[in-house]
Amino acid sequence: MPFIPQVPGSAPEVRVRDTASGELVPAASGDDVTLYVCGITPYDATHLGHAATYVTFDLLGRVLRDSGHTVRYVQNITDIDDPLLERAERDGVDWRDLATREIALFREDMTALAVIPPDEYLGAVESIPTFVGPIEKLVADGWAYAVAAPDASRDGALDYYFDVAKDPRFGSVSHLDEAGMLEVFEERGGDPDRAGKRNRLDALLWRAHREGEPEWDGGSLGSGRPGWHIECACIALDHLGVPVDVQGGGTDLIFPHHEMSAAHARALSGSTSFAGAFVHQGMVGLDGEKMSKSKGNLVLVSTLRREGVDPMAIRLVLLARHHSHDWIYQDDQLVEAQQRLDTWRKALSGNGGPVADQTVDDIRAALADDLDSPRALDAVDRWASQALSRGGDDPGAPGVLGRALDALLGVRL
Ligand code: ZN
């Protein structure tokens, strides 16, 4: 946890746009705020799309702390999943070594971008023993059912699926109709055509061991490995309790991942909702397409860092776009961000400047309004422009604003 300076003045209530209701809602339900953000699958390095997500939720944590809340932030790592195993096999490396290497690089990238680490950062693998009991409970309570797995390594082995038809609230996060769900289900890890499922959208909870795949003790489920969505449901239940205040991730997680984890967690807890707000980061594209590992059109944070780009300029590129918008990355955005950073540094290095109280209020108001970071940056630009063109006679102003940039925006000059 880095040192976060105190900023004078007071902060307004933070509101965020909840994907499930479409409304602006308070991000905090009480003094203690719980934040669950879906982490990476560590088979490739952090690209700007990931960085945008984790900077957005870092911003949320910062403004909530500034408004007097205690923030408890949990993030998972999907360190066992089909894409990781496929990549390890393709590259001829052990999947554990691949995951370890990419997790280390991700953490370095996050540190460079001044992202405050989560309070708990939990791998799926280390948490598997805590998933088995809940899956057994879902089976016992009639939420889940077994499907024969004839290609498993043991005769009579079973896979387990969540029965979405049992859940009257299924669809309450994404509001997609069945056709809309099916459209993205397969490309985002689902198996709509698996024989023996009751509904094409039913999600895998536990996969029986197959030859050549890693396996863990699954108690009465038999040896195997967990499905993706149940991991987040269980980790959130165990480490935060539900409903969490905010469930975060990219818009590509709305369905099926967040819909399914929410369904699993509601079924396990009896809670009517999984999160007070579902907050989603828009997709970052390159050359007109969504940046993704499968398309190979990635701008990696680690590559930019190696090229000598100031991580704070990378952070400013991300903050200059509203988190809810999709946007296309272009190199000139980095040039603009570096210029902005240089201007701010110059303005803040003076012996004084215009009184900064209103600017700090404007930053807080913008961020409290669904994390409107572009508007917050505009407020800093106005102050810097005044300071450089007309100066100012408040000797404390650069210090106050510098602390606000550090504490609220995570921009260290
Ligand atoms: Zn998740």
Short mmCIF file of C-alpha atoms and ligand atoms in Angstrom, two decimals:
data_model
loop_
_atom_site.label_atom_id
_atom_site.label_comp_id
_atom_site.label_asym_id
_atom_site.label_seq_id
_atom_site.Cartn_x
_atom_site.Cartn_y
_atom_site.Cartn_z
CA MET A 1 0.00 0.00 0.00
CA PRO A 2 1.69 3.22 -1.09
CA PHE A 3 1.53 6.35 1.01
CA ILE A 4 -1.57 8.34 0.02
CA PRO A 5 -1.51 11.99 1.00
CA GLN A 6 -4.43 13.70 2.68
CA VAL A 7 -6.23 16.32 0.64
CA PRO A 8 -7.83 19.29 2.39
CA GLY A 9 -11.57 19.88 2.02
CA SER A 10 -14.35 17.36 1.82
CA ALA A 11 -15.53 14.96 -0.84
CA PRO A 12 -19.05 14.42 -2.18
CA GLU A 13 -20.81 11.05 -2.25
CA VAL A 14 -19.42 8.85 -5.03
CA ARG A 15 -21.96 7.61 -7.55
CA VAL A 16 -21.42 5.11 -10.33
CA ARG A 17 -23.49 3.88 -13.27
CA ASP A 18 -24.82 0.41 -12.43
CA THR A 19 -24.96 -1.78 -15.54
CA ALA A 20 -27.75 -3.93 -14.08
CA SER A 21 -30.19 -1.08 -13.37
CA GLY A 22 -28.79 1.50 -15.77
CA GLU A 23 -29.01 4.03 -12.92
CA LEU A 24 -26.46 6.21 -11.19
CA VAL A 25 -26.24 4.71 -7.71
CA PRO A 26 -24.09 5.35 -4.62
CA ALA A 27 -20.93 3.24 -4.81
CA ALA A 28 -20.94 2.75 -1.05
CA SER A 29 -23.74 1.33 1.10
CA GLY A 30 -22.00 2.20 4.39
CA ASP A 31 -18.69 3.29 5.89
CA ASP A 32 -16.96 0.08 4.82
CA VAL A 33 -17.03 -0.51 1.10
CA THR A 34 -16.42 -3.87 -0.55
CA LEU A 35 -15.02 -3.98 -4.05
CA TYR A 36 -14.61 -7.15 -6.10
CA VAL A 37 -12.85 -6.86 -9.45
CA CYS A 38 -12.23 -9.77 -11.79
CA GLY A 39 -8.55 -10.27 -12.37
CA ILE A 40 -6.47 -11.51 -15.24
CA THR A 41 -6.02 -14.91 -16.79
CA PRO A 42 -2.22 -14.90 -16.75
CA TYR A 43 -1.30 -16.28 -20.15
CA ASP A 44 -0.16 -13.08 -21.81
CA ALA A 45 1.14 -9.70 -20.69
CA THR A 46 -1.00 -6.78 -19.55
CA HIS A 47 -2.34 -4.75 -22.46
CA LEU A 48 -3.91 -1.31 -22.34
CA GLY A 49 -7.39 -2.81 -22.11
CA HIS A 50 -6.51 -4.56 -18.84
CA ALA A 51 -4.67 -1.50 -17.59
CA ALA A 52 -7.77 0.63 -18.26
CA THR A 53 -9.88 -1.69 -16.09
CA TYR A 54 -7.50 -1.77 -13.14
CA VAL A 55 -6.83 1.97 -13.28
CA THR A 56 -10.59 2.62 -13.29
CA PHE A 57 -11.17 0.57 -10.16
CA ASP A 58 -8.06 2.04 -8.58
CA LEU A 59 -9.64 5.45 -9.17
CA LEU A 60 -12.85 4.24 -7.53
CA GLY A 61 -10.92 3.01 -4.48
CA ARG A 62 -9.10 6.33 -4.24
CA VAL A 63 -12.22 8.51 -4.34
CA LEU A 64 -14.02 6.26 -1.88
CA ARG A 65 -11.10 6.55 0.57
CA ASP A 66 -11.05 10.30 0.03
CA SER A 67 -14.75 10.47 0.91
CA GLY A 68 -14.02 8.82 4.25
CA HIS A 69 -14.72 5.17 3.51
CA THR A 70 -12.69 2.14 4.38
CA VAL A 71 -12.23 0.13 1.21
CA ARG A 72 -11.82 -3.60 1.14
CA TYR A 73 -10.77 -4.67 -2.35
CA VAL A 74 -10.46 -8.27 -3.54
CA GLN A 75 -9.24 -9.36 -6.95
CA ASN A 76 -8.85 -12.89 -8.27
CA ILE A 77 -6.47 -14.39 -10.80
CA THR A 78 -7.83 -17.07 -13.10
CA ASP A 79 -4.62 -19.06 -12.93
CA ILE A 80 -6.17 -22.25 -14.22
CA ASP A 81 -8.38 -22.15 -17.32
CA ASP A 82 -8.52 -23.47 -20.87
CA PRO A 83 -6.75 -20.50 -22.52
CA LEU A 84 -3.83 -20.75 -20.07
CA LEU A 85 -3.43 -24.50 -20.68
CA GLU A 86 -3.70 -24.03 -24.45
CA ARG A 87 -1.08 -21.28 -24.50
CA ALA A 88 1.31 -23.30 -22.30
CA GLU A 89 0.95 -26.27 -24.60
CA ARG A 90 1.45 -24.15 -27.71
CA ASP A 91 4.63 -22.62 -26.25
CA GLY A 92 5.90 -25.85 -24.73
CA VAL A 93 6.07 -24.45 -21.20
CA ASP A 94 4.60 -25.60 -17.92
CA TRP A 95 1.29 -23.79 -17.32
CA ARG A 96 2.38 -22.97 -13.75
CA ASP A 97 5.58 -21.30 -14.95
CA LEU A 98 3.64 -19.32 -17.57
CA ALA A 99 1.14 -18.15 -14.96
CA THR A 100 3.83 -17.26 -12.42
CA ARG A 101 5.75 -15.23 -14.99
CA GLU A 102 2.72 -13.33 -16.26
CA ILE A 103 1.40 -12.62 -12.76
CA ALA A 104 4.78 -11.14 -11.80
CA LEU A 105 4.79 -8.96 -14.92
CA PHE A 106 1.19 -7.85 -14.29
CA ARG A 107 2.09 -6.77 -10.75
CA GLU A 108 5.10 -4.84 -12.02
CA ASP A 109 2.90 -3.10 -14.58
CA MET A 110 0.33 -2.22 -11.93
CA THR A 111 2.98 -0.87 -9.57
CA ALA A 112 4.41 1.27 -12.37
CA LEU A 113 0.93 2.63 -13.10
CA ALA A 114 0.50 3.52 -9.39
CA VAL A 115 -2.40 1.12 -8.98
CA ILE A 116 -2.94 0.49 -5.27
CA PRO A 117 -2.81 -3.29 -4.77
CA PRO A 118 -5.99 -5.05 -3.69
CA ASP A 119 -6.20 -6.11 -0.04
CA GLU A 120 -6.43 -9.68 -1.25
CA TYR A 121 -5.23 -11.00 -4.51
CA LEU A 122 -6.33 -14.60 -4.79
CA GLY A 123 -5.42 -17.23 -7.31
CA ALA A 124 -8.02 -19.77 -8.38
CA VAL A 125 -5.55 -22.61 -7.82
CA GLU A 126 -4.82 -21.72 -4.19
CA SER A 127 -8.57 -21.31 -3.61
CA ILE A 128 -9.80 -24.57 -5.21
CA PRO A 129 -10.35 -26.33 -1.85
CA THR A 130 -12.81 -23.54 -0.99
CA PHE A 131 -14.84 -24.07 -4.19
CA VAL A 132 -15.61 -27.76 -3.72
CA GLY A 133 -18.00 -27.43 -0.76
CA PRO A 134 -20.09 -24.70 -2.43
CA ILE A 135 -20.37 -26.71 -5.69
CA GLU A 136 -21.43 -29.77 -3.68
CA LYS A 137 -24.01 -27.56 -1.96
CA LEU A 138 -25.37 -26.31 -5.30
CA VAL A 139 -25.77 -29.94 -6.39
CA ALA A 140 -27.42 -30.94 -3.09
CA ASP A 141 -29.81 -27.98 -3.25
CA GLY A 142 -30.90 -28.72 -6.80
CA TRP A 143 -29.19 -25.75 -8.48
CA ALA A 144 -26.73 -27.95 -10.33
CA TYR A 145 -26.69 -31.31 -12.06
CA ALA A 146 -24.22 -33.84 -13.42
CA VAL A 147 -23.48 -34.64 -17.04
CA ALA A 148 -21.60 -37.79 -18.01
CA ALA A 149 -18.03 -37.08 -19.14
CA PRO A 150 -17.18 -40.03 -21.37
CA ASP A 151 -13.84 -38.50 -22.39
CA ALA A 152 -12.72 -38.13 -18.77
CA SER A 153 -9.77 -40.08 -17.40
CA ARG A 154 -11.99 -42.21 -15.12
CA ASP A 155 -14.97 -44.33 -16.13
CA GLY A 156 -18.24 -42.88 -14.90
CA ALA A 157 -16.76 -39.42 -14.25
CA LEU A 158 -19.15 -36.47 -14.21
CA ASP A 159 -19.02 -32.79 -15.07
CA TYR A 160 -21.30 -30.45 -13.13
CA TYR A 161 -23.38 -27.62 -14.54
CA PHE A 162 -25.43 -24.79 -13.05
CA ASP A 163 -29.08 -24.98 -14.13
CA VAL A 164 -29.90 -21.43 -15.23
CA ALA A 165 -33.61 -22.26 -15.59
CA LYS A 166 -33.80 -22.67 -11.78
CA ASP A 167 -32.83 -19.02 -11.28
CA PRO A 168 -35.69 -16.52 -11.68
CA ARG A 169 -33.20 -13.63 -11.63
CA PHE A 170 -31.03 -15.02 -14.39
CA GLY A 171 -30.52 -12.19 -16.90
CA SER A 172 -30.84 -9.44 -14.31
CA VAL A 173 -27.25 -8.25 -14.78
CA SER A 174 -26.92 -8.21 -18.57
CA HIS A 175 -30.61 -7.92 -19.57
CA LEU A 176 -29.79 -9.87 -22.71
CA ASP A 177 -32.42 -12.09 -24.24
CA GLU A 178 -31.61 -15.73 -24.95
CA ALA A 179 -30.44 -15.04 -28.48
CA GLY A 180 -28.19 -12.23 -27.26
CA MET A 181 -26.74 -14.49 -24.57
CA LEU A 182 -26.09 -17.31 -27.01
CA GLU A 183 -24.37 -14.92 -29.38
CA VAL A 184 -21.49 -14.30 -26.97
CA PHE A 185 -21.61 -17.39 -24.75
CA GLU A 186 -19.31 -19.58 -26.79
CA GLU A 187 -16.71 -16.95 -27.67
CA ARG A 188 -16.43 -16.11 -23.97
CA GLY A 189 -15.72 -19.59 -22.68
CA GLY A 190 -19.18 -21.21 -22.77
CA ASP A 191 -20.03 -24.59 -24.30
CA PRO A 192 -23.57 -24.26 -25.70
CA ASP A 193 -23.38 -27.48 -27.71
CA ARG A 194 -22.20 -29.78 -24.95
CA ALA A 195 -24.36 -32.92 -25.09
CA GLY A 196 -26.41 -33.68 -22.00
CA LYS A 197 -26.90 -30.13 -20.76
CA ARG A 198 -30.43 -29.12 -19.83
CA ASN A 199 -30.06 -25.62 -21.27
CA ARG A 200 -27.46 -24.48 -23.78
CA LEU A 201 -26.55 -21.59 -21.45
CA ASP A 202 -25.91 -23.72 -18.36
CA ALA A 203 -22.45 -22.92 -17.02
CA LEU A 204 -19.74 -25.37 -16.05
CA LEU A 205 -19.09 -25.59 -12.31
CA TRP A 206 -16.70 -28.53 -12.17
CA ARG A 207 -14.91 -30.37 -14.97
CA ALA A 208 -13.92 -33.97 -14.36
CA HIS A 209 -10.27 -34.76 -14.94
CA ARG A 210 -9.18 -35.32 -18.55
CA GLU A 211 -5.94 -37.00 -19.55
CA GLY A 212 -3.13 -34.44 -19.72
CA GLU A 213 -4.93 -31.77 -17.66
CA PRO A 214 -4.10 -30.81 -14.08
CA GLU A 215 -6.49 -32.11 -11.43
CA TRP A 216 -7.48 -31.38 -7.88
CA ASP A 217 -9.42 -33.27 -5.26
CA GLY A 218 -13.10 -32.48 -5.75
CA GLY A 219 -14.53 -34.44 -2.82
CA SER A 220 -17.79 -36.08 -3.90
CA LEU A 221 -17.46 -34.39 -7.32
CA GLY A 222 -14.39 -36.47 -8.16
CA SER A 223 -11.03 -35.11 -9.20
CA GLY A 224 -11.00 -32.29 -11.76
CA ARG A 225 -10.94 -28.52 -11.90
CA PRO A 226 -13.43 -25.70 -11.38
CA GLY A 227 -15.35 -23.63 -13.91
CA TRP A 228 -14.52 -19.96 -14.20
CA HIS A 229 -17.63 -18.22 -12.83
CA ILE A 230 -17.90 -20.21 -9.61
CA GLU A 231 -14.38 -19.09 -8.66
CA CYS A 232 -15.36 -15.45 -8.45
CA ALA A 233 -18.64 -16.25 -6.71
CA CYS A 234 -16.86 -18.26 -4.00
CA ILE A 235 -13.97 -15.84 -3.53
CA ALA A 236 -16.36 -12.90 -3.19
CA LEU A 237 -18.54 -14.82 -0.73
CA ASP A 238 -15.58 -15.97 1.35
CA HIS A 239 -13.55 -12.80 1.42
CA LEU A 240 -16.14 -10.00 1.20
CA GLY A 241 -19.62 -11.42 1.70
CA VAL A 242 -22.48 -10.58 -0.63
CA PRO A 243 -23.85 -8.32 -1.74
CA VAL A 244 -20.57 -6.61 -2.45
CA ASP A 245 -20.85 -2.88 -3.01
CA VAL A 246 -19.24 -2.92 -6.43
CA GLN A 247 -18.49 -5.74 -8.84
CA GLY A 248 -16.10 -4.54 -11.52
CA GLY A 249 -14.60 -5.70 -14.78
CA GLY A 250 -14.59 -5.05 -18.49
CA THR A 251 -17.81 -4.90 -20.51
CA ASP A 252 -16.80 -8.24 -22.07
CA LEU A 253 -17.41 -9.81 -18.65
CA ILE A 254 -21.04 -8.68 -18.34
CA PHE A 255 -22.20 -11.87 -19.98
CA PRO A 256 -21.68 -14.66 -19.24
CA HIS A 257 -19.13 -14.10 -16.48
CA HIS A 258 -20.82 -11.55 -14.23
CA GLU A 259 -24.29 -12.89 -14.94
CA MET A 260 -23.19 -16.40 -13.96
CA SER A 261 -21.07 -15.51 -10.90
CA ALA A 262 -23.96 -13.42 -9.62
CA ALA A 263 -26.37 -16.32 -10.16
CA HIS A 264 -24.05 -18.77 -8.38
CA ALA A 265 -23.47 -16.39 -5.47
CA ARG A 266 -27.19 -15.68 -5.05
CA ALA A 267 -27.95 -19.40 -5.09
CA LEU A 268 -25.28 -20.05 -2.45
CA SER A 269 -26.06 -17.12 -0.17
CA GLY A 270 -29.80 -16.59 -0.54
CA SER A 271 -29.07 -12.93 -1.19
CA THR A 272 -31.31 -11.36 -3.82
CA SER A 273 -28.39 -9.49 -5.36
CA PHE A 274 -24.69 -10.02 -5.80
CA ALA A 275 -23.64 -6.38 -6.01
CA GLY A 276 -24.98 -2.94 -5.24
CA ALA A 277 -23.50 -1.82 -8.53
CA PHE A 278 -21.99 -3.59 -11.51
CA VAL A 279 -19.46 -1.20 -13.02
CA HIS A 280 -17.91 -1.94 -16.39
CA GLN A 281 -14.93 -0.63 -18.24
CA GLY A 282 -15.34 -0.07 -21.98
CA MET A 283 -13.14 -1.91 -24.44
CA VAL A 284 -9.92 -0.49 -25.78
CA GLY A 285 -9.32 -1.06 -29.48
CA LEU A 286 -6.44 -0.84 -31.88
CA ASP A 287 -6.78 -0.30 -35.62
CA GLY A 288 -10.55 -0.36 -35.37
CA GLU A 289 -10.84 -3.62 -33.45
CA LYS A 290 -11.16 -4.57 -29.79
CA MET A 291 -7.73 -5.23 -28.31
CA SER A 292 -7.61 -8.91 -27.48
CA LYS A 293 -5.22 -11.77 -27.16
CA SER A 294 -7.07 -13.83 -29.71
CA LYS A 295 -6.70 -11.09 -32.35
CA GLY A 296 -3.09 -10.39 -31.38
CA ASN A 297 -3.56 -6.60 -31.66
CA LEU A 298 -2.14 -5.71 -28.28
CA VAL A 299 -0.32 -2.69 -26.95
CA LEU A 300 1.43 -4.00 -23.86
CA VAL A 301 2.14 -1.85 -20.85
CA SER A 302 5.45 -3.66 -20.35
CA THR A 303 6.53 -2.91 -23.95
CA LEU A 304 5.77 0.79 -23.54
CA ARG A 305 7.70 0.81 -20.27
CA ARG A 306 10.66 -0.89 -21.90
CA GLU A 307 10.60 1.73 -24.63
CA GLY A 308 11.04 4.33 -21.90
CA VAL A 309 7.50 5.70 -21.80
CA ASP A 310 6.71 7.38 -18.47
CA PRO A 311 4.10 5.16 -16.76
CA MET A 312 2.33 8.31 -15.61
CA ALA A 313 1.82 9.25 -19.26
CA ILE A 314 0.26 5.82 -19.84
CA ARG A 315 -2.00 6.45 -16.85
CA LEU A 316 -3.00 9.82 -18.27
CA VAL A 317 -3.90 8.24 -21.63
CA LEU A 318 -6.30 5.97 -19.74
CA LEU A 319 -7.70 8.70 -17.50
CA ALA A 320 -8.36 10.93 -20.51
CA ARG A 321 -11.14 8.56 -21.64
CA HIS A 322 -14.35 7.98 -19.68
CA HIS A 323 -14.30 4.46 -18.30
CA SER A 324 -17.69 3.58 -19.75
CA HIS A 325 -16.69 4.39 -23.33
CA ASP A 326 -15.05 2.13 -25.86
CA TRP A 327 -12.09 3.84 -27.52
CA ILE A 328 -9.37 3.21 -30.02
CA TYR A 329 -5.73 3.60 -28.98
CA GLN A 330 -3.45 5.68 -31.20
CA ASP A 331 0.17 6.63 -30.62
CA ASP A 332 -0.59 10.36 -30.66
CA GLN A 333 -2.66 9.90 -27.48
CA LEU A 334 0.56 9.01 -25.71
CA VAL A 335 2.28 12.09 -27.13
CA GLU A 336 -0.60 14.28 -25.89
CA ALA A 337 -0.48 12.65 -22.46
CA GLN A 338 3.25 13.24 -22.18
CA GLN A 339 2.74 16.91 -23.13
CA ARG A 340 0.02 17.22 -20.50
CA LEU A 341 2.29 15.66 -17.91
CA ASP A 342 5.12 18.04 -18.83
CA THR A 343 2.77 21.03 -18.57
CA TRP A 344 1.50 19.94 -15.18
CA ARG A 345 5.02 19.34 -13.91
CA LYS A 346 6.12 22.76 -15.03
CA ALA A 347 3.07 24.47 -13.51
CA LEU A 348 3.45 22.64 -10.22
CA SER A 349 7.15 23.29 -9.91
CA GLY A 350 6.65 27.05 -9.40
CA ASN A 351 6.92 28.78 -6.05
CA GLY A 352 3.21 29.49 -6.07
CA GLY A 353 0.12 29.51 -8.21
CA PRO A 354 -3.54 30.39 -8.34
CA VAL A 355 -5.54 29.21 -5.32
CA ALA A 356 -6.21 25.50 -5.94
CA ASP A 357 -9.22 24.88 -3.68
CA GLN A 358 -11.77 25.19 -6.48
CA THR A 359 -9.70 22.93 -8.73
CA VAL A 360 -9.56 20.26 -6.03
CA ASP A 361 -13.36 20.59 -5.59
CA ASP A 362 -13.82 20.26 -9.36
CA ILE A 363 -11.66 17.10 -9.47
CA ARG A 364 -13.64 15.59 -6.62
CA ALA A 365 -17.00 16.50 -8.16
CA ALA A 366 -16.02 15.04 -11.52
CA LEU A 367 -14.76 11.77 -10.05
CA ALA A 368 -17.78 11.43 -7.75
CA ASP A 369 -19.96 11.65 -10.86
CA ASP A 370 -19.39 8.15 -12.28
CA LEU A 371 -15.59 8.56 -12.27
CA ASP A 372 -15.58 11.29 -14.89
CA SER A 373 -11.79 11.42 -15.14
CA PRO A 374 -11.65 13.43 -18.42
CA ARG A 375 -13.51 16.25 -16.64
CA ALA A 376 -11.10 15.99 -13.69
CA LEU A 377 -8.10 16.30 -16.03
CA ASP A 378 -9.69 19.38 -17.66
CA ALA A 379 -9.88 21.04 -14.24
CA VAL A 380 -6.15 20.45 -13.71
CA ASP A 381 -5.41 21.74 -17.22
CA ARG A 382 -7.24 25.00 -16.43
CA TRP A 383 -5.25 25.51 -13.24
CA ALA A 384 -1.95 24.71 -14.98
CA SER A 385 -2.74 27.06 -17.83
CA GLN A 386 -3.49 29.90 -15.40
CA ALA A 387 -0.42 29.18 -13.34
CA LEU A 388 1.83 29.27 -16.39
CA SER A 389 0.26 32.30 -18.05
CA ARG A 390 -0.55 34.51 -15.09
CA GLY A 391 1.20 32.96 -12.12
CA GLY A 392 -0.47 33.25 -8.76
CA ASP A 393 0.30 34.30 -5.25
CA ASP A 394 -0.71 31.26 -3.23
CA PRO A 395 2.55 29.60 -2.21
CA GLY A 396 0.69 26.51 -0.96
CA ALA A 397 -1.30 25.89 -4.15
CA PRO A 398 1.17 23.67 -6.04
CA GLY A 399 1.56 21.47 -2.94
CA VAL A 400 -2.19 21.13 -2.42
CA LEU A 401 -2.82 20.29 -6.06
CA GLY A 402 0.14 17.91 -6.24
CA ARG A 403 -1.24 16.00 -3.26
CA ALA A 404 -4.71 15.92 -4.87
CA LEU A 405 -3.29 14.54 -8.12
CA ASP A 406 -1.43 11.86 -6.21
CA ALA A 407 -4.25 10.88 -3.85
CA LEU A 408 -7.26 11.19 -6.17
CA LEU A 409 -5.97 10.53 -9.66
CA GLY A 410 -2.93 8.41 -8.81
CA VAL A 411 -0.76 10.73 -10.87
CA ARG A 412 2.62 11.32 -9.23
CA LEU A 413 4.57 14.18 -10.70
ZN ZN B 1 -14.72 -12.78 -12.08
#
